[in-house]
mmCIF file of C-alpha atoms and ligand atoms in Angstrom:
data_model
loop_
_atom_site.group_PDB
_atom_site.id
_atom_site.type_symbol
_atom_site.label_atom_id
_atom_site.label_comp_id
_atom_site.label_asym_id
_atom_site.label_seq_id
_atom_site.Cartn_x
_atom_site.Cartn_y
_atom_site.Cartn_z
ATOM 1 C CA MET W 1 2.868 -40.382 -12.417
ATOM 2 C CA HIS W 2 2.966 -36.733 -11.397
ATOM 3 C CA PRO W 3 -0.131 -34.604 -11.950
ATOM 4 C CA GLU W 4 0.247 -31.819 -14.520
ATOM 5 C CA PRO W 5 1.291 -28.558 -12.794
ATOM 6 C CA SER W 6 -1.673 -26.166 -12.685
ATOM 7 C CA PRO W 7 -1.455 -23.282 -15.143
ATOM 8 C CA PRO W 8 -1.238 -19.831 -13.500
ATOM 9 C CA ARG W 9 -4.683 -18.440 -12.653
ATOM 10 C CA ARG W 10 -5.616 -15.104 -14.142
ATOM 11 C CA LEU W 11 -8.836 -13.125 -14.143
ATOM 12 C CA PRO W 12 -11.041 -13.254 -17.235
ATOM 13 C CA ARG W 13 -10.774 -9.559 -17.989
ATOM 14 C CA ARG W 14 -8.701 -6.818 -16.379
ATOM 15 C CA GLY W 15 -6.708 -7.726 -13.277
ATOM 16 C CA VAL W 16 -7.394 -6.432 -9.789
ATOM 17 C CA LEU W 17 -5.438 -3.963 -7.693
ATOM 18 C CA VAL W 18 -5.148 -4.685 -3.967
ATOM 19 C CA VAL W 19 -3.325 -2.175 -1.776
ATOM 20 C CA PHE W 20 -2.088 -2.408 1.800
ATOM 21 C CA GLU W 21 -2.088 0.844 3.729
ATOM 22 C CA GLY W 22 -1.515 2.024 7.269
ATOM 23 C CA ILE W 23 1.050 3.700 9.472
ATOM 24 C CA ASP W 24 4.521 2.242 9.931
ATOM 25 C CA GLY W 25 4.579 -0.690 12.334
ATOM 26 C CA ALA W 26 0.975 -1.760 11.587
ATOM 27 C CA GLY W 27 2.218 -5.071 10.172
ATOM 28 C CA LYS W 28 1.924 -4.420 6.444
ATOM 29 C CA SER W 29 5.012 -6.309 5.278
ATOM 30 C CA THR W 30 4.056 -9.436 7.229
ATOM 31 C CA GLN W 31 0.505 -9.360 5.889
ATOM 32 C CA VAL W 32 1.607 -8.653 2.311
ATOM 33 C CA ARG W 33 3.893 -11.675 2.488
ATOM 34 C CA ARG W 34 1.209 -13.909 3.966
ATOM 35 C CA LEU W 35 -1.370 -12.907 1.366
ATOM 36 C CA ALA W 36 1.117 -13.423 -1.473
ATOM 37 C CA ASP W 37 2.000 -16.895 -0.121
ATOM 38 C CA SER W 38 -1.683 -17.879 0.101
ATOM 39 C CA LEU W 39 -2.499 -16.660 -3.398
ATOM 40 C CA ARG W 40 0.566 -18.285 -4.923
ATOM 41 C CA ALA W 41 -0.393 -21.551 -3.264
ATOM 42 C CA ALA W 42 -3.729 -21.236 -5.097
ATOM 43 C CA HIS W 43 -1.767 -20.593 -8.352
ATOM 44 C CA TRP W 44 -2.809 -16.976 -8.838
ATOM 45 C CA ASP W 45 -0.525 -15.020 -11.129
ATOM 46 C CA LEU W 46 0.688 -12.085 -9.011
ATOM 47 C CA VAL W 47 2.570 -8.866 -9.285
ATOM 48 C CA LEU W 48 3.906 -7.855 -5.892
ATOM 49 C CA ASP W 49 5.504 -4.458 -5.344
ATOM 50 C CA ARG W 50 5.872 -1.497 -3.010
ATOM 51 C CA GLU W 51 6.093 2.274 -2.902
ATOM 52 C CA PRO W 52 8.315 4.161 -2.729
ATOM 53 C CA THR W 53 9.819 1.976 -5.470
ATOM 54 C CA SER W 54 13.437 0.900 -5.751
ATOM 55 C CA LYS W 55 13.885 3.076 -8.821
ATOM 56 C CA GLU W 56 15.602 6.476 -8.987
ATOM 57 C CA HIS W 57 12.907 8.673 -7.389
ATOM 58 C CA GLY W 58 12.009 6.048 -4.813
ATOM 59 C CA ARG W 59 15.643 5.676 -3.779
ATOM 60 C CA ARG W 60 15.966 9.440 -3.361
ATOM 61 C CA LEU W 61 12.895 9.463 -1.153
ATOM 62 C CA ARG W 62 14.144 6.640 1.056
ATOM 63 C CA ASP W 63 17.536 8.360 1.376
ATOM 64 C CA SER W 64 15.805 11.600 2.378
ATOM 65 C CA ALA W 65 14.275 9.878 5.407
ATOM 66 C CA THR W 66 17.764 9.641 6.934
ATOM 67 C CA THR W 67 19.854 12.262 5.171
ATOM 68 C CA GLY W 68 17.544 15.253 5.499
ATOM 69 C CA ARG W 69 13.922 15.887 4.842
ATOM 70 C CA LEU W 70 12.726 17.548 1.656
ATOM 71 C CA SER W 71 10.096 20.274 1.787
ATOM 72 C CA PRO W 72 6.512 18.945 1.725
ATOM 73 C CA SER W 73 5.942 20.090 -1.842
ATOM 74 C CA GLU W 74 9.251 18.665 -3.129
ATOM 75 C CA GLU W 75 8.439 15.419 -1.386
ATOM 76 C CA LEU W 76 4.955 15.333 -2.932
ATOM 77 C CA ALA W 77 6.368 15.954 -6.411
ATOM 78 C CA LEU W 78 8.924 13.154 -6.023
ATOM 79 C CA PHE W 79 6.382 10.622 -4.720
ATOM 80 C CA ILE W 80 4.150 11.453 -7.670
ATOM 81 C CA ALA W 81 7.005 11.131 -10.152
ATOM 82 C CA ASP W 82 7.898 7.767 -8.605
ATOM 83 C CA ARG W 83 4.257 6.636 -8.837
ATOM 84 C CA ARG W 84 3.868 7.766 -12.455
ATOM 85 C CA GLN W 85 6.752 5.537 -13.425
ATOM 86 C CA HIS W 86 5.400 2.705 -11.286
ATOM 87 C CA VAL W 87 1.944 2.940 -12.870
ATOM 88 C CA ALA W 88 3.362 2.977 -16.402
ATOM 89 C CA GLU W 89 5.961 0.260 -15.964
ATOM 90 C CA VAL W 90 4.439 -2.160 -13.449
ATOM 91 C CA ILE W 91 0.840 -1.498 -12.400
ATOM 92 C CA GLN W 92 -0.910 -0.950 -15.746
ATOM 93 C CA PRO W 93 0.966 -3.782 -17.478
ATOM 94 C CA GLY W 94 0.042 -6.151 -14.618
ATOM 95 C CA LEU W 95 -3.634 -5.180 -14.717
ATOM 96 C CA GLY W 96 -3.629 -5.361 -18.513
ATOM 97 C CA ALA W 97 -2.305 -8.919 -18.275
ATOM 98 C CA SER W 98 -5.220 -9.845 -15.936
ATOM 99 C CA LYS W 99 -2.978 -10.402 -12.920
ATOM 100 C CA VAL W 100 -3.590 -9.776 -9.244
ATOM 101 C CA VAL W 101 -1.475 -6.707 -8.437
ATOM 102 C CA ILE W 102 -0.636 -6.296 -4.750
ATOM 103 C CA LEU W 103 1.014 -3.133 -3.474
ATOM 104 C CA ASP W 104 2.583 -2.306 -0.138
ATOM 105 C CA ARG W 105 1.535 1.393 -0.077
ATOM 106 C CA TYR W 106 0.113 3.486 -2.916
ATOM 107 C CA TYR W 107 -1.449 6.909 -3.227
ATOM 108 C CA HIS W 108 -3.435 6.829 0.017
ATOM 109 C CA SER W 109 -0.002 6.975 1.719
ATOM 110 C CA ASN W 110 0.702 10.091 -0.265
ATOM 111 C CA ALA W 111 -2.468 11.789 0.990
ATOM 112 C CA ALA W 112 -1.974 10.597 4.582
ATOM 113 C CA TYR W 113 1.759 11.310 4.974
ATOM 114 C CA GLN W 114 2.189 14.462 2.901
ATOM 115 C CA GLY W 115 -1.207 15.585 4.234
ATOM 116 C CA SER W 116 0.188 15.132 7.745
ATOM 117 C CA ARG W 117 2.852 17.686 6.809
ATOM 118 C CA GLY W 118 0.205 20.290 6.153
ATOM 119 C CA LEU W 119 -0.656 19.801 2.480
ATOM 120 C CA ASP W 120 -4.286 19.439 1.424
ATOM 121 C CA TRP W 121 -4.931 15.680 1.363
ATOM 122 C CA ARG W 122 -8.012 15.994 -0.856
ATOM 123 C CA ASP W 123 -5.922 17.787 -3.445
ATOM 124 C CA ILE W 124 -3.241 15.067 -3.217
ATOM 125 C CA LEU W 125 -5.917 12.433 -3.843
ATOM 126 C CA ARG W 126 -7.173 14.356 -6.877
ATOM 127 C CA GLN W 127 -3.672 14.692 -8.324
ATOM 128 C CA ASN W 128 -3.121 10.972 -8.003
ATOM 129 C CA GLU W 129 -6.509 9.874 -9.272
ATOM 130 C CA ALA W 130 -5.848 11.875 -12.441
ATOM 131 C CA PHE W 131 -3.308 9.251 -13.567
ATOM 132 C CA ALA W 132 -3.203 6.315 -11.153
ATOM 133 C CA PRO W 133 -5.710 3.443 -11.423
ATOM 134 C CA ARG W 134 -8.057 3.326 -8.458
ATOM 135 C CA PRO W 135 -7.503 0.285 -6.242
ATOM 136 C CA ASP W 136 -10.266 -2.335 -6.186
ATOM 137 C CA LEU W 137 -9.553 -2.918 -2.506
ATOM 138 C CA VAL W 138 -7.556 -0.993 0.078
ATOM 139 C CA LEU W 139 -6.719 -3.014 3.170
ATOM 140 C CA TRP W 140 -6.168 -0.349 5.810
ATOM 141 C CA LEU W 141 -4.305 -1.922 8.724
ATOM 142 C CA ASP W 142 -5.337 0.461 11.449
ATOM 143 C CA LEU W 143 -3.292 0.829 14.601
ATOM 144 C CA ASP W 144 -2.767 3.426 17.333
ATOM 145 C CA PRO W 145 0.624 5.123 16.696
ATOM 146 C CA ALA W 146 1.588 4.573 20.346
ATOM 147 C CA VAL W 147 1.306 0.807 19.739
ATOM 148 C CA SER W 148 3.048 0.909 16.349
ATOM 149 C CA GLY W 149 5.923 2.855 17.953
ATOM 150 C CA VAL W 150 6.396 0.088 20.505
ATOM 151 C CA ARG W 151 6.408 -2.491 17.683
ATOM 152 C CA ILE W 152 8.952 -0.531 15.639
ATOM 153 C CA ARG W 153 11.303 -0.235 18.623
ATOM 154 C CA GLY W 154 10.658 -3.885 19.490
ATOM 155 C CA ARG W 155 11.975 -5.013 16.117
ATOM 156 C CA GLY W 156 15.148 -3.025 16.798
ATOM 157 C CA ASP W 157 14.358 -0.282 14.277
ATOM 158 C CA VAL W 158 14.590 3.386 15.000
ATOM 159 C CA ALA W 159 11.598 5.393 13.810
ATOM 160 C CA ASN W 160 12.699 7.486 10.826
ATOM 161 C CA GLN W 161 11.635 11.025 10.087
ATOM 162 C CA PHE W 162 8.449 9.842 8.382
ATOM 163 C CA GLU W 163 7.423 8.207 11.652
ATOM 164 C CA ARG W 164 7.023 10.850 14.390
ATOM 165 C CA ILE W 165 4.106 10.056 16.646
ATOM 166 C CA ASP W 166 2.126 13.286 16.272
ATOM 167 C CA GLN W 167 2.450 13.056 12.505
ATOM 168 C CA LEU W 168 1.385 9.417 12.582
ATOM 169 C CA GLN W 169 -1.664 10.415 14.581
ATOM 170 C CA ARG W 170 -2.540 12.897 11.855
ATOM 171 C CA CYS W 171 -1.902 10.227 9.186
ATOM 172 C CA ARG W 172 -4.330 7.949 10.975
ATOM 173 C CA GLU W 173 -6.994 10.655 10.996
ATOM 174 C CA ILE W 174 -6.539 11.200 7.269
ATOM 175 C CA TYR W 175 -6.769 7.449 6.581
ATOM 176 C CA ALA W 176 -10.041 7.462 8.529
ATOM 177 C CA ALA W 177 -11.348 10.444 6.551
ATOM 178 C CA MET W 178 -10.523 8.699 3.245
ATOM 179 C CA ALA W 179 -12.389 5.505 4.072
ATOM 180 C CA ASP W 180 -14.970 4.708 1.376
ATOM 181 C CA ASP W 181 -16.593 1.593 -0.067
ATOM 182 C CA ARG W 182 -13.276 0.295 -1.425
ATOM 183 C CA VAL W 183 -11.418 0.705 1.869
ATOM 184 C CA LEU W 184 -11.640 -2.055 4.444
ATOM 185 C CA ARG W 185 -10.510 -1.035 7.915
ATOM 186 C CA ILE W 186 -8.819 -3.910 9.655
ATOM 187 C CA ASP W 187 -8.042 -3.712 13.349
ATOM 188 C CA ALA W 188 -4.292 -4.346 13.328
ATOM 189 C CA ALA W 189 -3.971 -4.442 17.118
ATOM 190 C CA ARG W 190 -5.051 -8.110 17.020
ATOM 191 C CA ASP W 191 -2.710 -11.024 16.480
ATOM 192 C CA GLU W 192 -1.187 -11.760 13.091
ATOM 193 C CA GLU W 193 -3.441 -14.782 12.410
ATOM 194 C CA ALA W 194 -6.680 -12.854 12.962
ATOM 195 C CA VAL W 195 -5.526 -10.028 10.686
ATOM 196 C CA ALA W 196 -4.409 -12.503 7.988
ATOM 197 C CA ALA W 197 -7.800 -14.242 8.101
ATOM 198 C CA ASP W 198 -9.630 -10.936 7.503
ATOM 199 C CA VAL W 199 -7.262 -10.037 4.665
ATOM 200 C CA LEU W 200 -7.675 -13.393 2.968
ATOM 201 C CA SER W 201 -11.436 -13.433 3.210
ATOM 202 C CA ALA W 202 -11.751 -9.894 1.755
ATOM 203 C CA VAL W 203 -9.426 -10.719 -1.134
ATOM 204 C CA GLY W 204 -11.180 -14.055 -1.670
ATOM 205 C CA ARG W 205 -14.525 -12.249 -2.015
ATOM 206 C CA LEU W 206 -13.039 -9.776 -4.483
ATOM 207 C CA LEU W 207 -11.506 -12.503 -6.639
ATOM 208 C CA ALA W 208 -14.698 -14.544 -6.584
ATOM 209 C CA SER W 209 -16.690 -11.511 -7.700
ATOM 210 C CA ARG W 210 -14.340 -10.959 -10.670
ATOM 211 C CA ALA W 211 -13.685 -14.553 -11.645
ATOM 212 C CA THR W 212 -16.713 -14.944 -13.917
HETATM 213 P P1 TYD G 301 7.915 2.112 3.847
HETATM 214 O O1 TYD G 301 7.364 1.244 2.786
HETATM 215 O O2 TYD G 301 7.301 2.078 5.193
HETATM 216 O O3 TYD G 301 9.463 1.856 3.940
HETATM 217 P P2 TYD G 301 10.232 1.001 5.019
HETATM 218 O O4 TYD G 301 9.272 -0.059 5.465
HETATM 219 O O5 TYD G 301 11.408 0.517 4.258
HETATM 220 O O6 TYD G 301 10.557 2.004 6.100
HETATM 221 O O7 TYD G 301 7.834 3.598 3.281
HETATM 222 C C1 TYD G 301 8.742 4.573 3.671
HETATM 223 C C2 TYD G 301 8.008 5.804 4.118
HETATM 224 O O8 TYD G 301 7.475 6.500 2.999
HETATM 225 C C3 TYD G 301 6.851 5.547 5.047
HETATM 226 O O9 TYD G 301 7.135 6.114 6.309
HETATM 227 C C4 TYD G 301 5.674 6.250 4.412
HETATM 228 C C5 TYD G 301 6.303 7.159 3.417
HETATM 229 N N1 TYD G 301 5.468 7.463 2.210
HETATM 230 C C6 TYD G 301 5.027 8.776 2.025
HETATM 231 O O10 TYD G 301 5.310 9.661 2.852
HETATM 232 N N2 TYD G 301 4.298 9.079 0.910
HETATM 233 C C7 TYD G 301 3.985 8.155 -0.050
HETATM 234 O O11 TYD G 301 3.333 8.473 -1.076
HETATM 235 C C8 TYD G 301 4.450 6.798 0.152
HETATM 236 C C9 TYD G 301 4.161 5.731 -0.875
HETATM 237 C C10 TYD G 301 5.195 6.497 1.301
#
């Protein structure tokens, strides 16, 4: 006889919001995938998504990385419009349904990247925190841009216009300045297994603290 399949696990009250951040090439997509696989194996009910989204504003932003850069303020407005829709359609409903919501980038990217183009990152944070739920945990995969550049070229990708090294250095400084009690800095220069172990133990602690 087969055992009954386990019902999906959800948190008792509101869900939790876990965000991966860091410069391009820090290993976010790999770590997002690994975390999602581990949580699914433990039957957690997940929402997994990324920003910019694949909706209208997000598509325009991705296109702009190759077809011609928008001005910093136009770019900021579009990222915020994309995020407003994301919050309303995906993030809030997931949290309201007590799920674990995992995002590959969120508003800390907005502050770091558009801040690196000269806008005031504190003001960008304020604009976002006026409508976007604050993450319970930000996993900041921290890496030197010189190393991330080597990784990006090593996977056969060409750095896009969001990825110039001096700007990435500035992004890294802004990530460091934003670090608070909900941001965990993870040294992403180590191997994939070591990073995944840190990610899983931080998320495990968060879920355990919310599970009762
Ligand atoms: P990314 O998820 O890295 O796309 P891909 O992996 O397909 O290249 O995001 C694309 C770029 O968007 C990335 O370089 C960071 C940038 N970005 C911002 O500038 N501001 C934001 O608010 C967000 C969410 C992303």
